[in-house]
XYZ file of C-alpha atoms in Angstrom:
739
model
C -14.815 27.522 13.125
C -14.253 30.732 11.037
C -15.165 30.936 7.652
C -13.204 33.938 6.890
C -10.628 33.852 4.066
C -7.466 31.951 5.288
C -4.011 33.211 5.195
C -2.057 30.994 3.092
C 0.918 29.991 5.149
C 3.576 27.445 3.745
C 2.554 25.053 6.274
C -1.044 25.205 5.340
C -0.320 24.881 1.631
C 1.912 21.952 2.399
C -0.642 20.329 4.529
C -3.130 20.518 1.646
C -0.513 19.468 -1.010
C -0.931 22.881 -2.983
C 1.756 24.694 -4.531
C 2.085 28.395 -4.231
C 1.179 28.662 -8.213
C -2.015 26.580 -7.435
C -3.080 28.813 -4.401
C -2.657 31.866 -6.842
C -4.966 30.065 -9.370
C -7.489 29.510 -6.758
C -7.420 33.211 -5.934
C -7.866 33.864 -9.636
C -10.717 31.490 -9.875
C -12.585 33.005 -6.845
C -11.345 36.685 -7.031
C -10.598 36.285 -3.534
C -8.847 34.054 -0.856
C -10.603 30.893 -0.092
C -11.901 29.993 3.389
C -10.755 26.618 5.084
C -13.555 24.545 3.647
C -13.081 25.841 0.192
C -9.171 25.434 0.497
C -9.780 21.564 1.424
C -12.086 21.354 -1.321
C -9.627 22.626 -3.853
C -6.965 20.372 -2.151
C -9.008 17.218 -2.690
C -10.220 17.695 -6.277
C -6.896 19.006 -7.563
C -5.154 16.119 -5.932
C -3.502 13.795 -8.458
C -5.836 10.899 -7.104
C -9.007 12.879 -8.146
C -7.966 15.122 -10.984
C -5.109 12.986 -12.803
C -3.633 16.343 -13.451
C -0.283 14.453 -14.572
C -1.837 11.398 -16.240
C -4.803 12.579 -18.069
C -3.100 14.018 -21.003
C -1.638 10.452 -21.825
C -4.657 8.489 -20.909
C -6.386 10.150 -23.951
C -4.331 7.837 -26.155
C -6.378 4.865 -25.144
C -8.640 3.158 -27.406
C -11.852 3.456 -25.352
C -14.765 2.735 -27.940
C -15.863 -0.480 -29.694
C -19.044 -2.044 -30.980
C -19.558 -3.705 -27.592
C -18.860 -0.640 -25.452
C -21.804 0.830 -23.654
C -19.902 2.883 -21.393
C -16.225 3.938 -21.459
C -13.948 5.786 -18.895
C -15.473 8.725 -16.970
C -18.122 7.058 -14.996
C -18.202 4.891 -11.840
C -17.197 1.741 -14.020
C -17.276 0.811 -17.717
C -19.869 -1.416 -19.267
C -19.698 -3.897 -22.203
C -22.744 -5.527 -24.292
C -22.669 -9.605 -23.791
C -25.915 -9.987 -25.673
C -29.271 -10.897 -24.466
C -29.650 -7.112 -23.443
C -27.205 -7.871 -20.638
C -23.892 -5.925 -19.927
C -20.782 -6.902 -17.864
C -19.564 -3.823 -15.665
C -15.960 -3.915 -14.400
C -13.390 -1.655 -12.968
C -10.101 -1.813 -10.878
C -8.971 0.431 -8.280
C -6.162 0.796 -5.736
C -5.875 1.140 -2.034
C -2.159 1.192 -1.663
C -1.038 3.697 1.061
C -3.923 2.920 3.353
C -3.099 -0.789 3.084
C 0.572 -0.199 4.264
C -0.461 1.896 7.089
C -3.616 -0.381 8.225
C -3.597 -3.704 6.144
C -6.835 -4.888 7.296
C -8.904 -1.904 6.853
C -6.961 -0.647 4.019
C -7.795 -3.758 1.916
C -11.354 -4.067 3.188
C -12.152 -0.680 2.215
C -10.476 -1.092 -1.117
C -13.003 -3.956 -1.748
C -16.095 -1.847 -0.425
C -15.282 1.075 -2.589
C -14.949 -0.689 -5.908
C -18.046 -2.827 -5.227
C -19.923 0.483 -4.955
C -18.598 1.646 -8.198
C -20.210 -1.435 -9.599
C -23.592 -1.269 -8.085
C -24.009 2.363 -8.502
C -24.160 1.563 -12.125
C -27.151 -0.547 -11.386
C -25.191 -3.679 -11.678
C -25.230 -6.437 -9.254
C -21.512 -7.514 -8.266
C -20.641 -10.928 -8.977
C -17.038 -11.151 -8.391
C -14.030 -9.629 -7.045
C -10.188 -10.140 -8.102
C -7.268 -9.144 -6.048
C -3.916 -8.496 -7.685
C -1.499 -7.819 -4.606
C 2.183 -6.774 -4.460
C 4.446 -7.255 -1.586
C 8.002 -7.181 -0.613
C 10.022 -10.184 0.282
C 8.468 -12.322 3.108
C 11.598 -11.672 5.283
C 11.145 -7.915 5.119
C 9.904 -5.754 7.924
C 6.154 -6.175 8.839
C 5.630 -8.254 5.565
C 4.056 -11.207 7.237
C 1.683 -8.918 9.070
C 1.030 -7.016 5.779
C 0.274 -10.154 3.950
C -1.941 -11.492 6.584
C -3.607 -8.291 7.242
C -4.389 -7.620 3.601
C -5.771 -11.128 2.960
C -7.926 -11.042 5.909
C -9.437 -7.502 5.061
C -10.166 -8.618 1.662
C -11.670 -11.943 2.726
C -13.456 -10.226 5.792
C -15.237 -7.560 3.520
C -15.888 -9.750 0.485
C -17.119 -12.833 2.555
C -19.321 -10.702 4.782
C -20.999 -8.831 1.908
C -21.483 -11.978 -0.061
C -19.407 -11.308 -3.110
C -17.104 -14.189 -4.141
C -13.348 -13.419 -4.544
C -12.741 -15.545 -7.474
C -9.169 -14.723 -8.536
C -6.199 -12.403 -8.579
C -2.325 -12.705 -8.571
C 0.334 -12.270 -5.906
C 3.795 -10.746 -6.905
C 6.703 -10.471 -4.493
C 9.489 -8.033 -5.068
C 12.012 -5.978 -2.988
C 10.623 -2.733 -4.477
C 7.392 -3.205 -2.634
C 9.023 -3.652 0.893
C 7.930 -0.200 1.947
C 5.100 0.163 -0.607
C 2.791 -2.587 -1.045
C 0.208 -2.397 -3.771
C -3.489 -3.573 -3.235
C -5.442 -3.538 -6.206
C -8.851 -4.795 -6.540
C -11.055 -5.530 -9.580
C -14.915 -6.089 -9.469
C -17.180 -7.354 -11.915
C -21.117 -7.059 -11.979
C -23.929 -7.726 -14.400
C -26.845 -5.409 -15.399
C -29.530 -5.094 -18.159
C -28.972 -2.480 -20.873
C -31.924 -0.520 -19.729
C -30.942 -0.498 -16.092
C -27.604 1.297 -16.259
C -27.325 4.281 -14.391
C -24.722 7.097 -14.563
C -23.660 9.851 -12.253
C -24.932 12.932 -14.215
C -26.916 15.352 -12.054
C -29.804 17.176 -13.635
C -33.036 18.806 -13.009
C -32.944 22.340 -11.106
C -35.100 21.675 -8.076
C -34.487 17.998 -7.868
C -33.686 16.700 -4.247
C -30.148 15.483 -3.279
C -30.204 12.693 -0.869
C -27.398 11.248 1.211
C -27.780 7.568 1.838
C -25.679 4.977 3.833
C -23.501 5.119 6.717
C -23.127 8.250 8.887
C -20.071 10.307 8.568
C -17.171 10.317 10.904
C -13.721 11.758 10.881
C -12.150 8.470 9.389
C -10.477 8.994 5.788
C -10.006 12.777 6.016
C -7.250 13.673 3.607
C -7.174 10.275 2.140
C -7.141 11.335 -1.616
C -4.163 13.741 -0.702
C -2.451 11.061 1.072
C -2.781 8.863 -1.968
C -1.314 11.684 -4.141
C 2.023 12.123 -2.164
C 5.044 10.025 -1.582
C 5.626 8.014 1.720
C 7.909 8.345 4.480
C 7.982 6.931 8.026
C 5.895 9.650 9.327
C 3.314 9.623 6.723
C 3.073 5.798 7.323
C 1.500 6.669 10.958
C -1.397 8.384 9.315
C -4.050 5.918 10.592
C -6.886 8.699 10.653
C -6.508 9.072 6.907
C -7.529 5.308 6.676
C -11.214 4.520 6.308
C -12.975 2.091 8.437
C -15.373 -0.300 6.712
C -18.400 -2.127 7.611
C -19.379 -4.845 5.076
C -22.786 -5.543 6.758
C -23.812 -1.968 6.170
C -22.627 -2.107 2.462
C -24.635 -5.140 1.848
C -27.748 -3.336 3.137
C -26.605 -0.191 0.954
C -26.102 -2.480 -2.029
C -29.524 -4.319 -1.904
C -31.383 -0.742 -1.253
C -29.493 0.841 -4.259
C -30.350 -2.215 -6.471
C -33.941 -2.085 -5.421
C -34.435 1.732 -5.803
C -32.917 1.641 -9.276
C -35.410 -0.977 -10.394
C -37.970 2.055 -10.501
C -37.724 5.557 -12.148
C -37.375 7.743 -9.222
C -33.441 8.232 -9.549
C -32.043 10.598 -11.859
C -28.125 10.133 -10.927
C -26.214 8.329 -8.345
C -22.516 8.315 -7.322
C -20.540 6.518 -4.607
C -18.678 8.678 -2.092
C -15.113 7.505 -2.708
C -12.022 9.417 -2.564
C -12.671 12.873 -1.235
C -16.039 11.683 0.064
C -19.141 14.053 -0.330
C -16.786 16.444 -2.302
C -15.797 14.403 -5.194
C -19.326 12.771 -5.518
C -21.146 15.960 -5.705
C -18.793 17.984 -7.875
C -18.357 15.391 -10.258
C -21.943 14.836 -10.662
C -22.634 18.397 -11.218
C -19.783 18.642 -13.737
C -21.173 15.846 -15.751
C -24.790 17.577 -15.746
C -23.572 21.005 -16.156
C -25.593 21.957 -13.113
C -24.993 22.959 -9.539
C -26.093 22.102 -6.128
C -27.100 23.847 -2.695
C -26.465 21.552 0.117
C -27.303 22.057 3.998
C -24.434 20.244 5.595
C -26.252 20.479 8.852
C -28.409 17.692 7.573
C -25.693 15.282 7.008
C -26.111 12.298 9.309
C -23.114 12.061 11.493
C -21.811 9.739 14.162
C -19.743 12.075 16.058
C -20.242 15.311 17.581
C -18.876 18.456 16.661
C -17.857 17.540 13.052
C -17.140 20.598 11.259
C -18.160 21.437 7.357
C -14.500 20.932 6.582
C -14.758 17.481 7.723
C -18.140 16.705 6.494
C -16.921 17.569 2.824
C -13.650 15.647 3.089
C -14.296 12.512 5.268
C -14.065 9.248 3.510
C -16.229 7.347 5.760
C -17.231 4.213 3.851
C -20.642 2.835 2.533
C -22.062 6.175 1.481
C -23.844 7.312 -1.613
C -25.287 10.597 -3.202
C -28.572 10.123 -5.089
C -30.459 12.862 -7.095
C -34.013 11.935 -7.306
C -36.893 13.463 -9.191
C -38.621 16.263 -7.369
C -41.683 14.876 -5.140
C -40.216 11.238 -5.289
C -37.614 11.719 -2.476
C -39.455 10.140 0.203
C -40.235 7.105 -2.089
C -36.372 6.840 -2.541
C -35.664 7.280 1.053
C -38.229 4.745 2.237
C -36.523 1.847 0.346
C -33.388 2.713 2.064
C -35.054 2.944 5.526
C -36.799 -0.574 4.851
C -33.054 -1.843 4.599
C -32.149 -0.066 7.785
C -29.984 2.432 6.067
C -29.813 6.257 6.783
C -31.343 8.389 3.957
C -31.687 12.190 4.230
C -32.316 14.996 1.851
C -29.361 17.320 2.326
C -30.018 19.784 -0.554
C -31.151 20.317 -4.180
C -29.825 20.617 -7.772
C -29.581 24.287 -9.045
C -29.116 25.582 -12.532
C -26.092 27.604 -12.071
C -22.929 25.480 -12.109
C -21.875 26.385 -8.526
C -21.652 24.524 -5.223
C -23.243 26.318 -2.382
C -22.673 24.746 0.976
C -24.557 26.027 4.065
C -24.016 24.850 7.782
C -26.171 26.141 10.673
C -27.675 28.674 8.440
C -24.352 30.157 7.298
C -22.854 29.931 3.782
C -19.510 28.098 4.399
C -18.343 27.571 0.622
C -19.450 29.074 -2.493
C -17.522 27.564 -5.413
C -17.733 27.266 -9.243
C -17.860 23.584 -10.502
C -15.970 23.801 -13.598
C -12.556 24.995 -12.252
C -12.492 22.080 -9.733
C -13.299 19.381 -11.924
C -13.102 19.564 -15.878
C -10.930 22.809 -15.727
C -8.689 21.524 -12.847
C -4.965 21.888 -13.486
C -3.326 19.694 -16.080
C 0.434 19.395 -15.907
C 2.507 18.541 -18.960
C 5.619 17.391 -16.783
C 8.773 16.686 -18.551
C 9.519 13.168 -19.046
C 12.397 10.966 -20.327
C 11.418 7.721 -22.070
C 13.379 4.653 -20.649
C 15.984 2.857 -22.395
C 15.105 -0.988 -22.641
C 17.284 -2.998 -20.511
C 19.478 -5.585 -22.297
C 20.209 -5.955 -25.943
C 17.618 -7.338 -28.375
C 18.364 -10.878 -28.953
C 21.355 -11.047 -26.896
C 21.361 -14.435 -24.905
C 21.739 -14.025 -21.193
C 24.660 -15.990 -19.539
C 23.428 -18.664 -17.469
C 26.841 -19.415 -15.528
C 26.423 -21.536 -12.372
C 23.091 -22.972 -13.279
C 21.960 -25.988 -11.349
C 20.503 -29.027 -13.057
C 17.062 -28.493 -14.591
C 15.095 -30.414 -12.063
C 16.689 -28.666 -9.115
C 15.765 -25.403 -11.002
C 12.126 -26.543 -11.483
C 11.807 -27.297 -7.780
C 13.203 -23.804 -6.875
C 10.695 -22.254 -9.024
C 7.761 -24.023 -7.899
C 8.672 -23.368 -4.223
C 9.323 -19.528 -5.098
C 6.808 -17.047 -3.765
C 5.624 -15.921 -7.222
C 5.092 -19.266 -8.654
C 4.142 -21.593 -5.534
C 0.386 -22.232 -4.957
C -1.545 -19.545 -3.163
C -4.484 -21.782 -1.505
C -3.286 -20.141 1.867
C -4.707 -17.100 0.340
C -7.627 -18.384 -1.660
C -8.931 -20.537 1.005
C -9.724 -17.621 3.046
C -11.984 -16.412 0.356
C -15.554 -17.572 -0.137
C -15.170 -17.881 -3.927
C -18.353 -19.955 -4.456
C -20.974 -17.698 -2.769
C -23.610 -16.935 -5.029
C -23.367 -20.314 -6.506
C -22.130 -18.988 -10.085
C -18.443 -19.627 -9.908
C -17.635 -22.344 -12.422
C -13.804 -21.958 -12.163
C -12.395 -20.428 -9.176
C -8.950 -19.391 -7.910
C -5.767 -21.169 -9.018
C -6.658 -21.227 -12.594
C -5.507 -18.734 -15.486
C -8.886 -17.255 -15.455
C -11.935 -17.462 -13.180
C -15.156 -18.418 -14.785
C -18.609 -17.424 -13.905
C -22.058 -18.275 -15.358
C -24.419 -15.541 -16.215
C -27.658 -16.196 -14.381
C -30.561 -16.875 -16.810
C -28.420 -17.513 -19.592
C -25.896 -20.149 -21.086
C -23.120 -17.703 -21.109
C -20.068 -17.355 -18.903
C -17.565 -14.460 -17.951
C -14.030 -15.273 -17.798
C -12.001 -12.751 -15.662
C -8.194 -12.262 -15.316
C -5.548 -9.981 -13.917
C -1.905 -9.913 -15.253
C 1.243 -8.035 -15.129
C 4.944 -9.065 -14.845
C 6.599 -6.316 -12.931
C 10.046 -7.478 -13.966
C 9.116 -7.150 -17.715
C 7.805 -3.640 -17.128
C 10.882 -2.771 -15.247
C 13.087 -3.977 -18.207
C 10.936 -2.309 -20.849
C 7.801 -0.367 -19.553
C 6.128 -0.124 -22.895
C 6.988 -3.769 -23.935
C 6.262 -5.131 -20.481
C 2.879 -3.242 -20.315
C 1.928 -4.709 -23.613
C 2.797 -8.184 -22.265
C 0.480 -7.610 -19.365
C -2.459 -6.971 -21.718
C -1.667 -10.121 -23.778
C -1.196 -12.299 -20.563
C -4.706 -11.275 -19.237
C -6.487 -11.682 -22.604
C -4.617 -15.094 -23.098
C -5.639 -16.152 -19.632
C -9.339 -15.518 -20.572
C -8.992 -17.203 -24.112
C -7.376 -20.476 -22.704
C -10.767 -20.854 -21.161
C -12.456 -20.563 -24.554
C -13.711 -17.024 -23.882
C -13.403 -13.951 -26.263
C -11.637 -10.947 -24.438
C -13.841 -8.022 -24.521
C -12.475 -5.150 -23.014
C -9.769 -4.115 -20.397
C -9.587 -2.306 -17.080
C -6.196 -0.941 -15.446
C -4.716 0.116 -12.544
C -1.447 1.824 -13.315
C 0.690 1.797 -10.188
C 3.958 4.145 -10.534
C 6.304 6.243 -8.428
C 6.585 10.058 -8.331
C 5.650 11.438 -11.784
C 7.615 14.568 -10.868
C 10.727 12.842 -11.674
C 11.000 12.519 -15.517
C 12.278 9.074 -15.504
C 9.372 7.791 -13.540
C 6.755 9.753 -15.815
C 8.758 8.284 -18.787
C 7.890 4.813 -17.487
C 4.406 5.850 -17.204
C 4.149 7.394 -20.826
C 5.749 4.143 -22.402
C 3.362 1.929 -20.477
C 0.449 3.745 -21.607
C 1.635 3.587 -25.221
C 2.292 -0.241 -24.841
C -1.083 -0.958 -23.412
C -2.699 0.998 -26.130
C -0.821 -0.948 -29.041
C -1.804 -4.314 -27.247
C -5.375 -3.326 -26.752
C -5.734 -2.052 -30.458
C -4.108 -5.426 -31.767
C -6.546 -7.589 -29.571
C -9.498 -5.383 -30.084
C -9.999 -4.890 -26.330
C -10.845 -1.165 -25.519
C -9.903 0.435 -22.149
C -13.430 0.906 -20.565
C -12.227 1.975 -17.122
C -9.236 2.002 -14.683
C -7.234 3.900 -11.999
C -4.019 5.778 -12.005
C -1.849 5.259 -8.667
C 1.153 7.688 -8.597
C 3.514 8.433 -5.830
C 4.038 4.944 -4.890
C 7.541 5.745 -3.434
C 9.008 5.686 0.003
C 11.990 7.529 1.299
C 13.116 8.137 -2.344
C 12.713 4.517 -3.178
C 9.976 3.779 -6.090
C 8.223 0.688 -6.778
C 9.120 -0.963 -10.059
C 6.216 0.124 -12.532
C 3.316 -2.057 -12.281
C 0.505 -1.427 -14.741
C -1.982 -4.037 -13.744
C -4.429 -5.294 -16.292
C -7.934 -6.876 -16.019
C -9.784 -8.403 -18.866
C -13.101 -9.964 -18.933
C -13.858 -12.303 -21.623
C -17.238 -13.840 -22.893
C -18.170 -17.628 -23.363
C -21.287 -18.194 -25.271
C -21.679 -21.531 -23.570
C -20.388 -21.691 -20.050
C -20.506 -25.433 -20.018
C -17.641 -25.596 -22.638
C -15.369 -23.537 -20.559
C -11.950 -25.196 -20.954
C -9.718 -26.092 -17.737
C -6.271 -25.082 -17.294
C -5.108 -28.608 -16.070
C -4.944 -31.963 -17.801
C -8.102 -33.991 -17.567
C -7.078 -37.687 -18.682
C -4.374 -40.169 -19.459
C -3.550 -40.602 -23.177
C -4.433 -37.032 -24.372
C -1.786 -35.445 -26.584
C -0.128 -32.322 -25.570
C 0.190 -29.412 -28.056
C 2.511 -26.419 -27.684
C 1.144 -23.403 -29.436
C 3.524 -20.519 -30.013
C 7.409 -20.196 -30.640
C 9.968 -20.682 -27.801
C 12.852 -18.411 -28.273
C 16.031 -17.748 -26.240
C 14.430 -15.263 -23.854
C 15.543 -15.594 -20.359
C 15.933 -11.994 -19.840
C 13.711 -10.342 -17.069
C 12.526 -13.747 -16.103
C 11.515 -16.002 -13.112
C 14.360 -18.159 -13.691
C 17.158 -15.676 -13.625
C 15.772 -13.992 -10.463
C 14.834 -17.000 -8.535
C 17.379 -19.761 -9.424
C 20.475 -17.351 -10.094
C 19.388 -14.306 -7.967
C 19.722 -11.860 -10.789
C 17.415 -9.360 -12.399
C 18.811 -8.334 -15.866
C 18.354 -8.878 -19.365
C 16.040 -8.066 -22.147
C 12.228 -8.287 -21.601
C 10.971 -10.784 -24.047
C 9.833 -9.714 -27.422
C 6.216 -9.737 -28.160
C 4.502 -9.969 -31.784
C 1.112 -8.414 -31.238
C -0.216 -9.832 -34.448
C 0.856 -13.357 -33.237
C -0.882 -12.760 -29.953
C -4.170 -11.879 -31.742
C -3.633 -14.999 -33.862
C -3.300 -17.271 -30.672
C -6.476 -15.708 -29.014
C -8.430 -16.365 -32.250
C -7.261 -19.826 -32.415
C -8.019 -20.740 -28.902
C -11.504 -19.363 -29.213
C -11.992 -21.378 -32.411
C -10.642 -24.498 -30.860
C -12.869 -24.134 -27.792
C -15.906 -23.501 -29.627
C -15.144 -26.566 -31.709
C -14.634 -28.564 -28.423
C -11.168 -29.395 -29.615
C -9.370 -28.290 -26.442
C -9.357 -30.842 -23.417
C -7.199 -28.419 -21.617
C -5.128 -25.028 -22.074
C -2.723 -23.191 -19.876
C -1.063 -19.917 -20.675
C 2.786 -20.129 -20.375
C 4.118 -17.325 -18.400
C 6.004 -17.192 -14.965
C 8.788 -19.681 -15.055
C 8.138 -20.920 -18.726
C 7.260 -24.234 -20.157
C 8.496 -26.592 -17.238
C 6.632 -24.783 -14.579
C 3.393 -24.729 -16.819
C 3.709 -28.435 -17.757
C 4.046 -29.370 -14.147
C 1.116 -27.171 -12.825
C -1.088 -28.723 -15.612
C -0.584 -32.043 -13.919
C -1.622 -30.908 -10.473
C -4.805 -32.023 -8.683
C -5.687 -35.041 -10.640
C -2.690 -37.446 -10.157
C -1.643 -36.947 -13.602
C 1.596 -36.542 -15.212
C 3.288 -35.596 -18.725
C 5.779 -37.087 -21.043
C 7.255 -34.201 -23.321
C 10.001 -34.237 -25.880
C 10.822 -30.745 -27.275
C 12.135 -30.575 -30.841
C 14.250 -27.426 -30.452
C 17.780 -26.010 -31.123
C 17.895 -24.225 -27.808
C 19.692 -25.673 -24.831
C 17.526 -27.746 -22.428
C 17.684 -25.064 -19.664
C 16.367 -22.382 -22.325
C 13.843 -24.471 -23.785
C 12.519 -25.373 -20.379
C 12.409 -21.818 -18.642
C 12.289 -19.235 -21.376
C 9.370 -16.960 -20.926
C 8.591 -16.292 -24.689
C 5.063 -15.247 -25.358
C 2.540 -15.856 -26.444
C 2.503 -19.467 -25.825
C 0.057 -22.119 -24.522
C 0.197 -25.780 -23.509
C -3.065 -27.555 -24.563
C -4.092 -30.962 -24.186
C -6.409 -32.590 -26.901
C -8.054 -36.133 -27.632
C -5.886 -38.367 -29.856
C -7.416 -38.021 -33.388
C -7.814 -34.233 -33.270
C -4.401 -33.449 -33.808
C -4.667 -33.096 -37.558
C -7.682 -30.619 -37.166
C -5.980 -28.592 -34.392
C -2.675 -28.329 -36.386
C -4.478 -27.225 -39.555
C -6.414 -24.615 -37.587
C -3.350 -23.530 -36.237
C -1.568 -23.265 -39.846
C -4.472 -21.263 -41.222
C -4.027 -18.696 -38.465
C -0.243 -18.687 -38.665
C 0.361 -20.036 -35.138
C 3.408 -22.346 -34.684
C 1.965 -25.564 -33.234
C 3.542 -28.977 -32.449
C 2.522 -32.275 -30.692
C 5.123 -32.450 -28.085
C 3.992 -35.218 -25.955
C 1.284 -37.046 -24.110
C -0.664 -37.012 -20.743
C 0.736 -39.981 -18.547
C 0.279 -41.316 -15.022
C 1.808 -39.407 -11.927
C 5.071 -38.355 -13.390
C 6.775 -35.203 -15.177
C 9.199 -36.081 -17.689
C 10.699 -33.784 -20.264
C 13.339 -34.374 -22.973
C 14.844 -32.081 -25.475
C 15.817 -33.493 -28.672
C 15.307 -37.078 -27.196
C 17.582 -36.531 -24.152
C 16.106 -36.502 -20.825
C 16.212 -33.088 -19.015
C 14.246 -33.738 -15.887
C 11.941 -36.368 -14.373
C 10.164 -36.317 -11.062
C 7.006 -37.700 -9.645
C 3.922 -35.516 -9.824
C 3.245 -35.748 -6.081
C 6.723 -34.604 -5.211
C 6.571 -31.599 -7.298
C 2.892 -30.703 -6.277
C 3.975 -30.958 -2.533
C 6.752 -28.392 -3.166
C 4.438 -26.162 -5.060
C 1.541 -26.391 -2.708
C 3.431 -26.151 0.565
C 6.077 -23.594 0.186
C 3.944 -20.353 0.563
C 1.714 -21.971 3.281
C 4.709 -23.016 5.136
C 6.456 -19.712 4.724
C 3.364 -17.758 6.302
C 2.671 -20.322 9.014
C 6.188 -20.255 10.222
C 5.980 -16.513 11.048
């Protein structure tokens, strides 16, 4: 391979996703033309996936600080204090395009990558959650995509021994050619054991640790920064291949070596592999590196420096050790059967000098590729919210309420997902108190009485109708999912999935969503501590609906007091918290029962949302809640039925409202919660709600084996719980098994 300057043909620049203007900027930075290795490095680090060159200017609006925040955005993951000198570390990432090309490996390596972000911080991973977004099950390849993605997540998480404890699954036509696979991981670490990816100390050795480098995943970051078409969907070499058994060895080696003081900095080789990890470590520390690529362990013959720098082979780390202690570090990994080689050293000048076979193959300044990478202020047009505020959506042709409820319970977005969760080992490690199928998973924190509630949420239809308001709804729903367990929501991570930002209307969706998330996080006091932006989720000109997925972790001081989301005993009173309004727009009823997607996104009072969260935490800590279930997709009737499943219980409700029954049963107004309490506690619960300004009313009682709902004393629907549960539990399973 020649390391002479390359001729920048249009084809070469197109292959590297660089514009003519960006190439001229490269020439200006270097004072010369780049060679092919340098061009590849610029391509990777200046990709949207690595540089956030479109989104970075807007992400600065997020609130990122708070009294509990120990590490905000900018590191491998965020960290929040949970007391007892412990921190919870968490982050969400995407693996969208790779999962559409090769669903098993795409999803599996998405799990592996996010787990490395956690344990490179020094935290032991304790949980994975998987928000997944697919096209209709009758769309081309969709059954195999769902099957492959779920098997990939389970195969990796189960083998490495990390429980997959929750998630969400949403189906919509816009994902038919561009599925979304988002993965959130959570870990726990002592404050004094949090490590960061900040290289320091000229002369300190740089070690390569983990799997040997192959040719898989080359141009992965560039692929993730480009729109899709049928030709790009065939790019299997751009998809990484994972090995969870190696990852387990790397994980244990990392956590062991970080117990000592030999390590200065550590970073996972994620997107753009050795390139992003080394350049970003140098950028944070204001230093440079000199690397000998001939020393990189490889699993194939003839791998070039270009391939070594851009490969995204999995299960690999970069470590900077204190000088003279490199063998101490390496010996730990070798004990675990993992490659560990010194491949270079830190230098004082902030440059990256790359050698191969004794020849200098790249010599690049750090800053222009990382902190001074291009920032684009692209034009955007803020979206006009759908529908008219407060205008009622017509429900012509609506079936009777029981038929509607059965259709909703059988729909892909509402029906039970045991077909998915049963493939996951969600109890491994023995700390899962509440697993899949609940509003939030709950995990005990080893060695303490504390618990962590973890949830993910977004309603893409809400966001499509009003990106700002819909994104705020996602924050509130994720926070409420934690709060109904009794946990105080602590902080937010996000995965912002959007289409092509070069289209002003798409970037306008993104800007509005960021503003919506910002407002909700400020109201709930849940700073954004980590996250990911996934743009260019568009195929053949068709964009996904905007999908800003939100993850929240909450803290329970007493994990034994975690509140279940389902009714627990006959005779308990049922309380509705929050106000039900005529808000059928952008809802599950309209889409599933009437086949329409229209209308305004439900309104949202962020002050009211904060009041409901505070009320739930207060009632749970006072042991006033027997159960609590957030009302979301499908509204009150769906939530009431779900709260009965699993224990042979039922519910008898009578709703005092001026709304027509169909609107009272299926409105998706928020924030609302359906809770059960002991008889005799109603006065205390209603008084607590009054003090916090939360509308609250006793609306019924837990009864045996039937779901009965009346509106103003008139029966609206009645059915045996077993009939409804069979529909809910069997619909998705049957749809997948019929393929």
